[in-house]
Amino acid sequence: APSRSARPKICCPAITPEGTREEPTMQFLLEVVEILTSYIKKTFDKSTKVLDFHYPHQLLEGIEGFSLELPDQPESLEQILVDCRDTLKYGVRTGHPRFFNQLSTGIDIVGLAGEWLTSTANTNMFTYEIAPVFVLMEQLTLKKMREIVGWPNGEGDGIFSPGGAISNMYSVMIARYKYFPEIKTKGMAAAPRLVLFTSELSHYSIKKASAALGFGTDNLILLNTDERFNSCFILFLCSCLQGYVPVYVNATAGTTVFGAFDPINDIADICEKYNMWLHVDAAWGGGLLMSSKHRHKMSGIHRANSVTWNPHKMMGVPLQCSAILVRERGLLQGCNSMCAGYLFQPDKHYDVTYDTGDKAIQCGRHVDIFKFWLMWKAKGTVGFEQQIDKCLDLSAYLYSKIKNREGFQMVFNGEPQHTNVCFWYLPLSLRHLPDGEEKRERLHKVAPKIKAMMMESGTTMVGYQPQGDQVNFFRMVISNPAATRSDIDFLVEEIERLGQDL
Amino acid sequence: APSRSARPKICCPAITPEGTREEPTMQFLLEVVEILTSYIKKTFDKSTKVLDFHYPHQLLEGIEGFSLELPDQPESLEQILVDCRDTLKYGVRTGHPRFFNQLSTGIDIVGLAGEWLTSTANTNMFTYEIAPVFVLMEQLTLKKMREIVGWPNGEGDGIFSPGGAISNMYSVMIARYKYFPEIKTKGMAAAPRLVLFTSELSHYSIKKASAALGFGTDNLILLNTDERFNSCFILFLCSCLQGYVPVYVNATAGTTVFGAFDPINDIADICEKYNMWLHVDAAWGGGLLMSSKHRHKMSGIHRANSVTWNPHKMMGVPLQCSAILVRERGLLQGCNSMCAGYLFQPDKHYDVTYDTGDKAIQCGRHVDIFKFWLMWKAKGTVGFEQQIDKCLDLSAYLYSKIKNREGFQMVFNGEPQHTNVCFWYLPLSLRHLPDGEEKRERLHKVAPKIKAMMMESGTTMVGYQPQGDQVNFFRMVISNPAATRSDIDFLVEEIERLGQDL
């Protein structure tokens, strides 16, 4: 019948594992690599667009035959290759030097190679038994990170987790376990009302953790900061809290929007006075510890009890790569261990303290360490330092370029501490309006409009948001060492081109 | 100076992103691909060892120049390639057809290609803005999975999470939010004492979740099962709990050690009677829903309020790929959302309900969907069914081979429900000993000894553990469709070869 003869010749079940030695299978994989390397080359070619935007309904309808539906019958290998091409075509090039939309950008070739190897090895971090090399790499890298934080001899503990939010959640769990270990078995009912502190500009994951872990978001006190952390207010609150026990303060090293650094030493003094856990959320700022020029911004970080540090942000490691570091050994294990017999047999023939899985809230845990380890080998500590200094230099260039430029207005005073540069762009029609509600309302709509046009033209991407009573402004961040001054110039001119006549 | 001239010519900073168009960079990536494809070919060659075991101190000392230490100065690209080779060399081939050690095994070439593409795209699931295609793929795949679970029209909600333990944690969080939404803001203090139920053979992640979320492990009632779930006992307990509110029951579909399926319909009846949340942990068993021959083992699963299902286990998807499915829409969002302004701007130019990030406890979320979606395209629903049936047939073959074999003794009666086959191997010296404490003590040491010899000879790997008052036994599981009867024969003979004279 004609419909039968139209069926593809190479059908995927041909790639059974038994067939792996055969030519078509390896040929398929190499053709995928061809697609990927060609994608990478284009990503670094600035004449390529950052994205080719489509609305959800367009993609769902199936543009140019690209169907997202899952079939009952197998598709041909040729079709799978087409699907791979289409997936990349309609996606966003986060490695493009003009993609400034998130804290994680760029594409590091050695990191990428590391991730390809990781998925080929396809193993799990829970035991030394099935991940001997990766477990040791994790251990050595965590120790190095703790040394850089400044804990004596790099002593302490830690684990790589699936992102900064989970790392921050760990910090709250460990703090609770340190002061009220009985909560593990008896629940929150066994403890007095516990209070946590963070600044209102801190990452929302602290709030998520306080909800998830049973503290309740009402018991997380959000400190007003005026861009900087008001440590005096904690002092005041601690002294007048009645019937509540303050246990935890999160200091942010590099806030998400402003890139501000809380004064760690001031906060550490208060934590010592009131016997509270000091966590430093350096998910974004941690990379600056690699820079002798910038690490002073985190002065006092060695006094923290725990630190979140995401190499997948400022250090350019492919997603995901986030570490929670803990100064005191044993707490992670004590807090989370459940001693599952089928994984953590005590009678193994090697030292089972290398089986780190029971420290985690996860069971299976993705291998996030290898790409980071490999990049460190390839760049050396000095390479990371250069890369980070370069990004900060670029943001200083942006700041000096727009701080007095016609139509641009900075959101906060002074030089940015991190690569975050926050600004409003005022179209011509708004520049001579008197300050007031009308101007605010109109300005609030400018950034979303420019952003929408940017995405539709696909030339560049940058984030925006309101913050407190400040209407929508652009937040520029730079974490991709491939970006250059000409990309910064381009962004500024593109905003002017798109927004001038709004 | 000689030491200078000995320095490598191609140094990694040459792979700056600007240099990506240059030959050396792409050459490096292709050389890594060469290493990886050669690794894959060897993995499917049964004459290759499963592992080349070394003790931690050996690897830490640096075998044959393989140094794990992180350098200050960059290493050469040649050295990076050597590091990649060494990392694979001293690792474990989890894709080898004789690796039976975990629930996640095998290496699917299309899945692998999907993961390579994912890491090249290097984006994040939190918004449609930066992951339009992946967000839609996730939505369609979750809907398909809910249809297969049996919820009308596949309605409901869900999310991919970093592993089954986190998916199970989500189920407890959502159940709590459903009955006591005020806990999100007021904490556990706002609710009465809540009780959770699970079987003692369920996965330890339920216990981890009850500790982490502030319930306390004492308030998780572990039901005695005698291999099967005792639903009458829940009924009894619910009727006599005074001052406690039972809210949640976890039924396991495919326990970790025995592969047993709890009677979902019986448990659903009790949950309806007492208005409790029914979660089905089908992390391991979920794959069987794809098989018309085996899905009856989960009869009643459509009555669950939530389901954990890990495609990275029985469906052979590369790690990590785990879904939490929820029958009622809106709960995930309600439970976790914090409305961060910098990510989830309400004034975007597309339908922001596609921004799924605020449903998660994570902020950044790795793209776990693409490899699964691509495999589904390549195999079709029928391909997954064949693959799963094949693994179950193989385990039936193993069971029939050893159930009456000299020296082998089954741990539980009757045919395995899943691919788990649990057995003791008795060396000649133990076979004629009378039952009693001496025999138990000696038998307890047999499996660890055989396992250690297996790992040192590198020929095969299978797990063991004690369970309750049963001394160490082997747990055989099959999830790699590349395994054949000859691999099963090999395992049985290898255990006899290594263990006979113990």
PDB file of C-alpha atoms in Angstrom, chain B residues 30 44 54 135 167 191 255 301 338 342 387 458 484:
ATOM      1  CA  LEU B  30      35.355  17.320  18.091  1.00  0.00           C
ATOM      2  CA  PHE B  44      28.290  -1.867  24.502  1.00  0.00           C
ATOM      3  CA  HIS B  54      40.286   2.045  42.636  1.00  0.00           C
ATOM      4  CA  VAL B 135       8.367  25.148  28.183  1.00  0.00           C
ATOM      5  CA  SER B 167       8.959  15.117  43.433  1.00  0.00           C
ATOM      6  CA  ALA B 191      -2.152  23.864  62.081  1.00  0.00           C
ATOM      7  CA  THR B 255       9.129  -0.338  45.918  1.00  0.00           C
ATOM      8  CA  ILE B 301      -3.753   5.191  40.069  1.00  0.00           C
ATOM      9  CA  MET B 338       6.131  34.345  45.466  1.00  0.00           C
ATOM     10  CA  TYR B 342      12.342  40.587  38.144  1.00  0.00           C
ATOM     11  CA  GLN B 387      11.440  -1.644  25.789  1.00  0.00           C
ATOM     12  CA  GLY B 458      35.041  -5.291  37.231  1.00  0.00           C
ATOM     13  CA  THR B 484      20.151  -9.868  27.123  1.00  0.00           C
TER      14      THR B 484
END
